[in-house]
PDB file of C-alpha atoms in Angstrom:
ATOM      1  CA  MET V   1    -136.845 -11.198  46.653  1.00  0.00           C
ATOM      2  CA  LYS V   2    -139.305  -8.327  46.438  1.00  0.00           C
ATOM      3  CA  ILE V   3    -140.283  -6.435  43.331  1.00  0.00           C
ATOM      4  CA  ARG V   4    -142.075  -3.093  43.043  1.00  0.00           C
ATOM      5  CA  PHE V   5    -145.167  -2.853  40.908  1.00  0.00           C
ATOM      6  CA  THR V   6    -147.728  -0.252  39.990  1.00  0.00           C
ATOM      7  CA  LYS V   7    -151.370  -0.999  39.194  1.00  0.00           C
ATOM      8  CA  MET V   8    -152.741   1.351  36.572  1.00  0.00           C
ATOM      9  CA  GLN V   9    -156.041   1.762  34.801  1.00  0.00           C
ATOM     10  CA  ALA V  10    -156.757   3.380  31.471  1.00  0.00           C
ATOM     11  CA  TYR V  11    -160.591   3.506  31.235  1.00  0.00           C
ATOM     12  CA  GLY V  12    -161.174  -0.156  31.340  1.00  0.00           C
ATOM     13  CA  ASN V  13    -158.101  -2.288  31.761  1.00  0.00           C
ATOM     14  CA  ASP V  14    -156.276  -2.755  35.050  1.00  0.00           C
ATOM     15  CA  TYR V  15    -152.683  -3.919  34.520  1.00  0.00           C
ATOM     16  CA  VAL V  16    -149.798  -4.532  36.887  1.00  0.00           C
ATOM     17  CA  TYR V  17    -146.820  -2.504  35.578  1.00  0.00           C
ATOM     18  CA  ILE V  18    -143.304  -3.505  36.501  1.00  0.00           C
ATOM     19  CA  ASP V  19    -140.085  -1.559  35.740  1.00  0.00           C
ATOM     20  CA  ALA V  20    -137.953  -4.307  34.085  1.00  0.00           C
ATOM     21  CA  ILE V  21    -135.168  -1.797  33.339  1.00  0.00           C
ATOM     22  CA  ASN V  22    -134.057  -1.325  36.974  1.00  0.00           C
ATOM     23  CA  GLN V  23    -135.239  -4.684  38.283  1.00  0.00           C
ATOM     24  CA  ASN V  24    -133.893  -8.086  37.247  1.00  0.00           C
ATOM     25  CA  LEU V  25    -136.740 -10.500  36.513  1.00  0.00           C
ATOM     26  CA  SER V  26    -136.971 -14.142  35.383  1.00  0.00           C
ATOM     27  CA  ASN V  27    -139.573 -16.862  35.110  1.00  0.00           C
ATOM     28  CA  LEU V  28    -141.902 -14.333  33.559  1.00  0.00           C
ATOM     29  CA  ASN V  29    -144.826 -16.644  32.768  1.00  0.00           C
ATOM     30  CA  GLU V  30    -145.149 -17.714  36.392  1.00  0.00           C
ATOM     31  CA  LEU V  31    -144.627 -14.189  37.566  1.00  0.00           C
ATOM     32  CA  ALA V  32    -147.457 -12.941  35.361  1.00  0.00           C
ATOM     33  CA  LYS V  33    -149.814 -15.587  36.756  1.00  0.00           C
ATOM     34  CA  PHE V  34    -148.853 -14.656  40.317  1.00  0.00           C
ATOM     35  CA  VAL V  35    -149.221 -10.874  40.115  1.00  0.00           C
ATOM     36  CA  SER V  36    -152.424 -11.112  38.029  1.00  0.00           C
ATOM     37  CA  ASP V  37    -154.146 -13.502  40.476  1.00  0.00           C
ATOM     38  CA  ARG V  38    -157.018 -11.619  42.092  1.00  0.00           C
ATOM     39  CA  HIS V  39    -156.648 -13.786  45.224  1.00  0.00           C
ATOM     40  CA  PHE V  40    -153.514 -11.871  46.084  1.00  0.00           C
ATOM     41  CA  GLY V  41    -155.348  -8.573  46.382  1.00  0.00           C
ATOM     42  CA  ILE V  42    -153.713  -7.162  43.267  1.00  0.00           C
ATOM     43  CA  GLY V  43    -155.982  -8.349  40.477  1.00  0.00           C
ATOM     44  CA  SER V  44    -155.545  -7.245  36.878  1.00  0.00           C
ATOM     45  CA  ASP V  45    -156.016  -8.045  33.255  1.00  0.00           C
ATOM     46  CA  GLY V  46    -152.380  -9.027  33.114  1.00  0.00           C
ATOM     47  CA  MET V  47    -148.778  -7.859  33.651  1.00  0.00           C
ATOM     48  CA  VAL V  48    -146.856  -5.247  31.656  1.00  0.00           C
ATOM     49  CA  LEU V  49    -143.081  -5.087  31.701  1.00  0.00           C
ATOM     50  CA  ILE V  50    -141.326  -1.882  30.728  1.00  0.00           C
ATOM     51  CA  CYS V  51    -138.056  -2.953  29.202  1.00  0.00           C
ATOM     52  CA  PRO V  52    -135.133  -1.290  27.337  1.00  0.00           C
ATOM     53  CA  SER V  53    -135.280  -1.243  23.526  1.00  0.00           C
ATOM     54  CA  ASP V  54    -132.728  -0.813  20.752  1.00  0.00           C
ATOM     55  CA  LYS V  55    -135.553   0.051  18.308  1.00  0.00           C
ATOM     56  CA  ALA V  56    -137.661   2.542  20.297  1.00  0.00           C
ATOM     57  CA  ASP V  57    -137.664   4.587  23.494  1.00  0.00           C
ATOM     58  CA  PHE V  58    -139.000   1.543  25.451  1.00  0.00           C
ATOM     59  CA  ARG V  59    -140.190  -1.951  24.947  1.00  0.00           C
ATOM     60  CA  MET V  60    -143.524  -3.136  26.297  1.00  0.00           C
ATOM     61  CA  ARG V  61    -144.012  -6.827  27.028  1.00  0.00           C
ATOM     62  CA  MET V  62    -147.561  -7.758  28.010  1.00  0.00           C
ATOM     63  CA  PHE V  63    -148.654 -11.011  29.638  1.00  0.00           C
ATOM     64  CA  ASN V  64    -152.159 -12.403  30.119  1.00  0.00           C
ATOM     65  CA  PRO V  65    -153.231 -13.699  33.552  1.00  0.00           C
ATOM     66  CA  ASP V  66    -152.638 -17.246  32.407  1.00  0.00           C
ATOM     67  CA  GLY V  67    -148.998 -16.378  31.799  1.00  0.00           C
ATOM     68  CA  THR V  68    -149.043 -16.308  27.997  1.00  0.00           C
ATOM     69  CA  GLU V  69    -147.434 -13.337  26.270  1.00  0.00           C
ATOM     70  CA  ALA V  70    -149.816 -11.029  24.334  1.00  0.00           C
ATOM     71  CA  GLU V  71    -149.230  -8.696  21.489  1.00  0.00           C
ATOM     72  CA  MET V  72    -150.681  -5.345  22.468  1.00  0.00           C
ATOM     73  CA  CYS V  73    -153.595  -3.552  24.189  1.00  0.00           C
ATOM     74  CA  GLY V  74    -154.419   0.058  23.500  1.00  0.00           C
ATOM     75  CA  ASN V  75    -155.237   0.850  27.103  1.00  0.00           C
ATOM     76  CA  ALA V  76    -152.038  -0.923  28.330  1.00  0.00           C
ATOM     77  CA  ILE V  77    -149.758   1.060  25.984  1.00  0.00           C
ATOM     78  CA  ARG V  78    -151.309   4.359  26.942  1.00  0.00           C
ATOM     79  CA  SER V  79    -150.558   3.614  30.589  1.00  0.00           C
ATOM     80  CA  VAL V  80    -146.962   2.864  29.623  1.00  0.00           C
ATOM     81  CA  GLY V  81    -146.619   6.488  28.491  1.00  0.00           C
ATOM     82  CA  LYS V  82    -147.873   7.820  31.803  1.00  0.00           C
ATOM     83  CA  TYR V  83    -145.686   5.411  33.754  1.00  0.00           C
ATOM     84  CA  VAL V  84    -142.391   6.216  32.152  1.00  0.00           C
ATOM     85  CA  TYR V  85    -142.924  10.003  32.239  1.00  0.00           C
ATOM     86  CA  ASP V  86    -144.330  10.259  35.796  1.00  0.00           C
ATOM     87  CA  HIS V  87    -141.613   7.838  37.092  1.00  0.00           C
ATOM     88  CA  GLN V  88    -138.953  10.000  35.452  1.00  0.00           C
ATOM     89  CA  LEU V  89    -137.735   7.322  33.061  1.00  0.00           C
ATOM     90  CA  THR V  90    -138.010   9.903  30.302  1.00  0.00           C
ATOM     91  CA  ASP V  91    -138.714  13.587  29.765  1.00  0.00           C
ATOM     92  CA  LYS V  92    -139.972  13.072  26.224  1.00  0.00           C
ATOM     93  CA  THR V  93    -143.616  13.838  25.390  1.00  0.00           C
ATOM     94  CA  ASN V  94    -143.513  11.928  22.058  1.00  0.00           C
ATOM     95  CA  LEU V  95    -142.537   8.330  22.498  1.00  0.00           C
ATOM     96  CA  LYS V  96    -141.992   5.271  20.424  1.00  0.00           C
ATOM     97  CA  VAL V  97    -142.799   1.983  22.165  1.00  0.00           C
ATOM     98  CA  GLU V  98    -141.824  -1.421  20.812  1.00  0.00           C
ATOM     99  CA  THR V  99    -144.464  -4.178  21.059  1.00  0.00           C
ATOM    100  CA  LEU V 100    -144.922  -7.610  19.560  1.00  0.00           C
ATOM    101  CA  GLY V 101    -147.252  -5.901  17.119  1.00  0.00           C
ATOM    102  CA  GLY V 102    -144.601  -3.374  16.000  1.00  0.00           C
ATOM    103  CA  ILE V 103    -143.610   0.134  16.968  1.00  0.00           C
ATOM    104  CA  LYS V 104    -146.435   2.261  18.408  1.00  0.00           C
ATOM    105  CA  ASN V 105    -146.353   6.018  18.891  1.00  0.00           C
ATOM    106  CA  LEU V 106    -147.531   7.978  21.934  1.00  0.00           C
ATOM    107  CA  GLU V 107    -148.176  11.717  22.413  1.00  0.00           C
ATOM    108  CA  LEU V 108    -148.313  12.840  26.019  1.00  0.00           C
ATOM    109  CA  THR V 109    -150.195  15.819  27.481  1.00  0.00           C
ATOM    110  CA  ILE V 110    -148.497  17.204  30.560  1.00  0.00           C
ATOM    111  CA  GLU V 111    -150.213  19.154  33.385  1.00  0.00           C
ATOM    112  CA  ASN V 112    -148.477  19.979  36.705  1.00  0.00           C
ATOM    113  CA  ASN V 113    -145.527  17.821  35.696  1.00  0.00           C
ATOM    114  CA  VAL V 114    -147.589  14.661  35.317  1.00  0.00           C
ATOM    115  CA  VAL V 115    -149.311  13.019  32.270  1.00  0.00           C
ATOM    116  CA  SER V 116    -152.994  13.901  32.135  1.00  0.00           C
ATOM    117  CA  ASN V 117    -153.792  12.483  28.688  1.00  0.00           C
ATOM    118  CA  ILE V 118    -152.220  10.118  26.131  1.00  0.00           C
ATOM    119  CA  LYS V 119    -152.827   9.907  22.408  1.00  0.00           C
ATOM    120  CA  ALA V 120    -151.757   6.513  21.069  1.00  0.00           C
ATOM    121  CA  ASN V 121    -151.404   5.435  17.465  1.00  0.00           C
ATOM    122  CA  ILE V 122    -152.174   1.708  17.607  1.00  0.00           C
ATOM    123  CA  GLY V 123    -151.737   1.185  13.912  1.00  0.00           C
ATOM    124  CA  LYS V 124    -153.832  -0.363  11.222  1.00  0.00           C
ATOM    125  CA  PRO V 125    -156.704  -2.758  11.926  1.00  0.00           C
ATOM    126  CA  ILE V 126    -156.537  -6.287  10.422  1.00  0.00           C
ATOM    127  CA  PHE V 127    -159.574  -7.362   8.431  1.00  0.00           C
ATOM    128  CA  ASP V 128    -158.165 -10.632   7.032  1.00  0.00           C
ATOM    129  CA  PRO V 129    -160.263 -13.491   8.563  1.00  0.00           C
ATOM    130  CA  LYS V 130    -157.256 -15.821   8.293  1.00  0.00           C
ATOM    131  CA  LEU V 131    -155.306 -13.502  10.655  1.00  0.00           C
ATOM    132  CA  ILE V 132    -158.124 -12.625  13.036  1.00  0.00           C
ATOM    133  CA  PRO V 133    -159.055 -15.644  12.826  1.00  0.00           C
ATOM    134  CA  VAL V 134    -162.688 -16.105  11.848  1.00  0.00           C
ATOM    135  CA  ASN V 135    -164.392 -19.053  10.169  1.00  0.00           C
ATOM    136  CA  THR V 136    -165.373 -17.554   6.812  1.00  0.00           C
ATOM    137  CA  THR V 137    -164.338 -17.726   3.210  1.00  0.00           C
ATOM    138  CA  LYS V 138    -164.904 -13.984   2.709  1.00  0.00           C
ATOM    139  CA  GLU V 139    -162.142 -11.416   2.660  1.00  0.00           C
ATOM    140  CA  LYS V 140    -163.726  -9.482   5.539  1.00  0.00           C
ATOM    141  CA  PHE V 141    -165.986 -10.573   8.374  1.00  0.00           C
ATOM    142  CA  ILE V 142    -168.427  -7.651   8.307  1.00  0.00           C
ATOM    143  CA  MET V 143    -172.123  -7.763   9.110  1.00  0.00           C
ATOM    144  CA  GLU V 144    -172.420 -11.576   9.103  1.00  0.00           C
ATOM    145  CA  SER V 145    -175.660 -13.151  10.436  1.00  0.00           C
ATOM    146  CA  VAL V 146    -174.767 -15.325  13.387  1.00  0.00           C
ATOM    147  CA  GLN V 147    -177.157 -17.258  15.614  1.00  0.00           C
ATOM    148  CA  ILE V 148    -176.283 -16.801  19.324  1.00  0.00           C
ATOM    149  CA  LEU V 149    -178.640 -18.586  21.776  1.00  0.00           C
ATOM    150  CA  ASP V 150    -182.117 -17.273  20.900  1.00  0.00           C
ATOM    151  CA  LYS V 151    -181.119 -14.287  18.774  1.00  0.00           C
ATOM    152  CA  THR V 152    -179.598 -13.646  15.333  1.00  0.00           C
ATOM    153  CA  PHE V 153    -176.996 -10.887  15.386  1.00  0.00           C
ATOM    154  CA  GLN V 154    -175.225  -9.011  12.674  1.00  0.00           C
ATOM    155  CA  MET V 155    -171.626  -9.449  13.724  1.00  0.00           C
ATOM    156  CA  SER V 156    -168.376  -7.984  12.495  1.00  0.00           C
ATOM    157  CA  SER V 157    -164.792  -8.652  13.556  1.00  0.00           C
ATOM    158  CA  LEU V 158    -161.272  -7.338  13.105  1.00  0.00           C
ATOM    159  CA  SER V 159    -157.994  -7.402  15.022  1.00  0.00           C
ATOM    160  CA  TRP V 160    -155.067  -5.427  16.301  1.00  0.00           C
ATOM    161  CA  GLY V 161    -153.320  -8.636  17.200  1.00  0.00           C
ATOM    162  CA  ASN V 162    -156.251 -10.296  18.979  1.00  0.00           C
ATOM    163  CA  PRO V 163    -159.864 -10.772  17.852  1.00  0.00           C
ATOM    164  CA  HIS V 164    -162.373  -8.002  18.522  1.00  0.00           C
ATOM    165  CA  THR V 165    -166.034  -8.408  17.636  1.00  0.00           C
ATOM    166  CA  VAL V 166    -168.678  -5.675  17.414  1.00  0.00           C
ATOM    167  CA  ILE V 167    -172.465  -5.949  17.388  1.00  0.00           C
ATOM    168  CA  PHE V 168    -174.556  -2.784  16.997  1.00  0.00           C
ATOM    169  CA  VAL V 169    -177.677  -2.688  19.170  1.00  0.00           C
ATOM    170  CA  ASP V 170    -180.451  -0.187  19.636  1.00  0.00           C
ATOM    171  CA  ASP V 171    -180.150   0.285  23.427  1.00  0.00           C
ATOM    172  CA  VAL V 172    -176.781  -0.772  24.816  1.00  0.00           C
ATOM    173  CA  ALA V 173    -177.578   0.338  28.372  1.00  0.00           C
ATOM    174  CA  ASN V 174    -180.377  -2.267  28.686  1.00  0.00           C
ATOM    175  CA  PHE V 175    -178.752  -5.000  26.619  1.00  0.00           C
ATOM    176  CA  ASP V 176    -178.197  -8.324  28.355  1.00  0.00           C
ATOM    177  CA  VAL V 177    -174.390  -8.399  28.119  1.00  0.00           C
ATOM    178  CA  LEU V 178    -174.114 -11.159  30.801  1.00  0.00           C
ATOM    179  CA  LYS V 179    -176.265 -13.460  28.679  1.00  0.00           C
ATOM    180  CA  TYR V 180    -174.800 -12.951  25.217  1.00  0.00           C
ATOM    181  CA  GLY V 181    -171.226 -11.865  25.955  1.00  0.00           C
ATOM    182  CA  PRO V 182    -169.930 -15.296  27.080  1.00  0.00           C
ATOM    183  CA  ALA V 183    -171.960 -17.124  24.440  1.00  0.00           C
ATOM    184  CA  ILE V 184    -170.257 -15.151  21.715  1.00  0.00           C
ATOM    185  CA  GLU V 185    -166.809 -15.352  23.348  1.00  0.00           C
ATOM    186  CA  PHE V 186    -166.917 -19.134  23.230  1.00  0.00           C
ATOM    187  CA  ASN V 187    -168.755 -19.551  19.950  1.00  0.00           C
ATOM    188  CA  THR V 188    -166.080 -21.645  18.212  1.00  0.00           C
ATOM    189  CA  ASP V 189    -168.319 -22.219  15.186  1.00  0.00           C
ATOM    190  CA  VAL V 190    -167.352 -18.635  14.317  1.00  0.00           C
ATOM    191  CA  PHE V 191    -164.102 -18.055  16.219  1.00  0.00           C
ATOM    192  CA  PRO V 192    -161.448 -20.795  16.419  1.00  0.00           C
ATOM    193  CA  LYS V 193    -160.052 -18.662  19.284  1.00  0.00           C
ATOM    194  CA  LYS V 194    -161.992 -16.735  21.895  1.00  0.00           C
ATOM    195  CA  THR V 195    -162.917 -13.161  21.124  1.00  0.00           C
ATOM    196  CA  ASN V 196    -163.600  -9.902  22.887  1.00  0.00           C
ATOM    197  CA  VAL V 197    -167.128  -8.621  22.285  1.00  0.00           C
ATOM    198  CA  THR V 198    -168.164  -4.940  21.951  1.00  0.00           C
ATOM    199  CA  PHE V 199    -171.881  -4.110  22.049  1.00  0.00           C
ATOM    200  CA  ALA V 200    -172.315  -0.652  20.507  1.00  0.00           C
ATOM    201  CA  GLU V 201    -175.043   1.897  20.103  1.00  0.00           C
ATOM    202  CA  ILE V 202    -174.558   4.709  17.582  1.00  0.00           C
ATOM    203  CA  VAL V 203    -176.218   7.734  19.279  1.00  0.00           C
ATOM    204  CA  ARG V 204    -174.944  10.198  16.660  1.00  0.00           C
ATOM    205  CA  PRO V 205    -172.485   9.867  13.835  1.00  0.00           C
ATOM    206  CA  ASP V 206    -169.826  11.306  16.155  1.00  0.00           C
ATOM    207  CA  TYR V 207    -170.929   9.698  19.413  1.00  0.00           C
ATOM    208  CA  ILE V 208    -171.097   5.989  20.247  1.00  0.00           C
ATOM    209  CA  LYS V 209    -171.919   4.157  23.486  1.00  0.00           C
ATOM    210  CA  ILE V 210    -170.423   0.756  24.180  1.00  0.00           C
ATOM    211  CA  ARG V 211    -170.332  -2.089  26.713  1.00  0.00           C
ATOM    212  CA  GLU V 212    -167.463  -4.483  26.579  1.00  0.00           C
ATOM    213  CA  TRP V 213    -167.199  -8.201  27.289  1.00  0.00           C
ATOM    214  CA  GLU V 214    -163.550  -9.034  27.790  1.00  0.00           C
ATOM    215  CA  ARG V 215    -162.621 -12.649  27.062  1.00  0.00           C
ATOM    216  CA  GLY V 216    -161.673 -14.552  30.125  1.00  0.00           C
ATOM    217  CA  THR V 217    -162.680 -11.632  32.413  1.00  0.00           C
ATOM    218  CA  GLY V 218    -166.348 -10.738  31.859  1.00  0.00           C
ATOM    219  CA  GLU V 219    -167.848  -7.307  31.445  1.00  0.00           C
ATOM    220  CA  THR V 220    -165.401  -4.516  31.972  1.00  0.00           C
ATOM    221  CA  ILE V 221    -165.719  -0.796  32.460  1.00  0.00           C
ATOM    222  CA  GLY V 222    -164.213  -0.298  29.038  1.00  0.00           C
ATOM    223  CA  CYS V 223    -161.740  -1.327  26.381  1.00  0.00           C
ATOM    224  CA  GLY V 224    -159.734   0.974  24.115  1.00  0.00           C
ATOM    225  CA  THR V 225    -159.457  -1.484  21.277  1.00  0.00           C
ATOM    226  CA  GLY V 226    -163.188  -2.260  21.724  1.00  0.00           C
ATOM    227  CA  CYS V 227    -163.937   1.431  21.242  1.00  0.00           C
ATOM    228  CA  SER V 228    -161.684   1.489  18.162  1.00  0.00           C
ATOM    229  CA  THR V 229    -163.361  -1.615  16.683  1.00  0.00           C
ATOM    230  CA  ALA V 230    -166.796   0.025  16.973  1.00  0.00           C
ATOM    231  CA  VAL V 231    -165.582   3.202  15.206  1.00  0.00           C
ATOM    232  CA  VAL V 232    -163.742   1.361  12.442  1.00  0.00           C
ATOM    233  CA  ILE V 233    -166.506  -1.126  11.602  1.00  0.00           C
ATOM    234  CA  GLY V 234    -169.182   1.571  11.903  1.00  0.00           C
ATOM    235  CA  TYR V 235    -167.211   3.826   9.523  1.00  0.00           C
ATOM    236  CA  GLU V 236    -166.723   0.933   7.088  1.00  0.00           C
ATOM    237  CA  LEU V 237    -170.535   0.466   7.069  1.00  0.00           C
ATOM    238  CA  GLY V 238    -171.238   4.232   6.719  1.00  0.00           C
ATOM    239  CA  LEU V 239    -172.867   4.375  10.142  1.00  0.00           C
ATOM    240  CA  ASN V 240    -170.632   6.910  11.824  1.00  0.00           C
ATOM    241  CA  SER V 241    -167.815   9.388  11.119  1.00  0.00           C
ATOM    242  CA  ASN V 242    -164.123   8.634  11.322  1.00  0.00           C
ATOM    243  CA  LYS V 243    -163.814  10.807  14.453  1.00  0.00           C
ATOM    244  CA  CYS V 244    -165.939   9.723  17.372  1.00  0.00           C
ATOM    245  CA  THR V 245    -166.233  10.066  21.109  1.00  0.00           C
ATOM    246  CA  VAL V 246    -166.905   6.618  22.458  1.00  0.00           C
ATOM    247  CA  GLU V 247    -168.632   6.478  25.843  1.00  0.00           C
ATOM    248  CA  GLN V 248    -167.930   3.447  28.027  1.00  0.00           C
ATOM    249  CA  ILE V 249    -168.754   2.752  31.642  1.00  0.00           C
ATOM    250  CA  GLY V 250    -165.239   3.971  32.726  1.00  0.00           C
ATOM    251  CA  GLY V 251    -165.395   7.168  30.669  1.00  0.00           C
ATOM    252  CA  PRO V 252    -165.078   8.546  27.136  1.00  0.00           C
ATOM    253  CA  LEU V 253    -162.243   7.926  24.633  1.00  0.00           C
ATOM    254  CA  GLU V 254    -161.632  10.054  21.533  1.00  0.00           C
ATOM    255  CA  ILE V 255    -161.115   7.806  18.512  1.00  0.00           C
ATOM    256  CA  GLU V 256    -159.810   8.884  15.093  1.00  0.00           C
ATOM    257  CA  TYR V 257    -159.591   6.593  12.056  1.00  0.00           C
ATOM    258  CA  THR V 258    -157.491   8.371   9.447  1.00  0.00           C
ATOM    259  CA  ASP V 259    -157.620   8.235   5.680  1.00  0.00           C
ATOM    260  CA  ASP V 260    -154.490   6.058   5.645  1.00  0.00           C
ATOM    261  CA  SER V 261    -156.228   3.581   8.048  1.00  0.00           C
ATOM    262  CA  GLU V 262    -154.174   4.525  11.152  1.00  0.00           C
ATOM    263  CA  LEU V 263    -156.084   4.397  14.375  1.00  0.00           C
ATOM    264  CA  TYR V 264    -155.565   6.925  17.183  1.00  0.00           C
ATOM    265  CA  MET V 265    -157.130   6.748  20.640  1.00  0.00           C
ATOM    266  CA  LYS V 266    -156.926   9.538  23.163  1.00  0.00           C
ATOM    267  CA  GLY V 267    -157.752   9.362  26.837  1.00  0.00           C
ATOM    268  CA  PRO V 268    -156.328   9.438  30.326  1.00  0.00           C
ATOM    269  CA  SER V 269    -154.592   6.819  32.410  1.00  0.00           C
ATOM    270  CA  ASN V 270    -154.632   6.683  36.244  1.00  0.00           C
ATOM    271  CA  PHE V 271    -152.491   5.218  38.975  1.00  0.00           C
ATOM    272  CA  VAL V 272    -154.452   2.852  41.186  1.00  0.00           C
ATOM    273  CA  PHE V 273    -151.737   2.059  43.713  1.00  0.00           C
ATOM    274  CA  GLU V 274    -148.044   1.220  44.036  1.00  0.00           C
ATOM    275  CA  SER V 275    -146.571  -1.422  46.295  1.00  0.00           C
ATOM    276  CA  GLU V 276    -144.177  -4.324  46.384  1.00  0.00           C
ATOM    277  CA  ILE V 277    -144.599  -8.046  46.544  1.00  0.00           C
ATOM    278  CA  ASP V 278    -142.400 -10.947  47.602  1.00  0.00           C
ATOM    279  CA  VAL V 279    -141.723 -13.204  44.629  1.00  0.00           C
ATOM    280  CA  SER V 280    -138.866 -15.257  46.143  1.00  0.00           C
ATOM    281  CA  HIS V 281    -140.650 -18.468  45.311  1.00  0.00           C
ATOM    282  CA  ILE V 282    -140.730 -17.427  41.657  1.00  0.00           C
ATOM    283  CA  ILE V 283    -137.546 -15.480  41.006  1.00  0.00           C
ATOM    284  CA  LYS V 284    -134.501 -17.112  42.627  1.00  0.00           C
TER     285      LYS V 284
END
């Protein structure tokens, strides 16, 4: 059996997208491991299934490369919007997408009959350390002094379903991400589970530069929720405004943190390639 898939990138995350409305799939955990394996020339941060929903326009199911199902990724959900419109699964420009983390809203910008930009409302950030989770007795894990290797960092963390950590540095371009990223990711004295790490430099109150260490992957060209984490924590600390352009290696995202704590990210998504793969040994 062969299935069609599309590899897409949204300023940082490569995911394998599969239409699970018009294709019958099973053994999803093994399928996710297979299509995410870089040795097969596909390579991705995981697999995203686009499924029917009785609660929204579509349902998004996202799987990590190890086959476990994840809650949500801001970059992944923006690419869903481009996929369903450009593949003519919908003609709507305002979409509701069901995720494990709840219903998320997308606003599509159309140019020449294709999606050129996507604004996603990824919801309210979680500060509760019990839900992040972070080893602390405080209500929020903000600007905590943590020893990592030979340095003491002021670290903050929140979540949109998975832990995201931010550390503000003076010069992010020359920061040794390769040294400190994995050390923070696996610092179980702080995080009972592994965490993503955003290193951020506030250039101006409305302009932030970041570099992102993605857990289990290494440094990436960007991360939408990493950008959002930097803006939210910086705003909570009075370091930046609630509307920022966040520059990452892959390109800029526009982030808005509203007065009612909703988080919007706006940026493009791009097709990398489309193909098909034989999965007869997985799906019988």
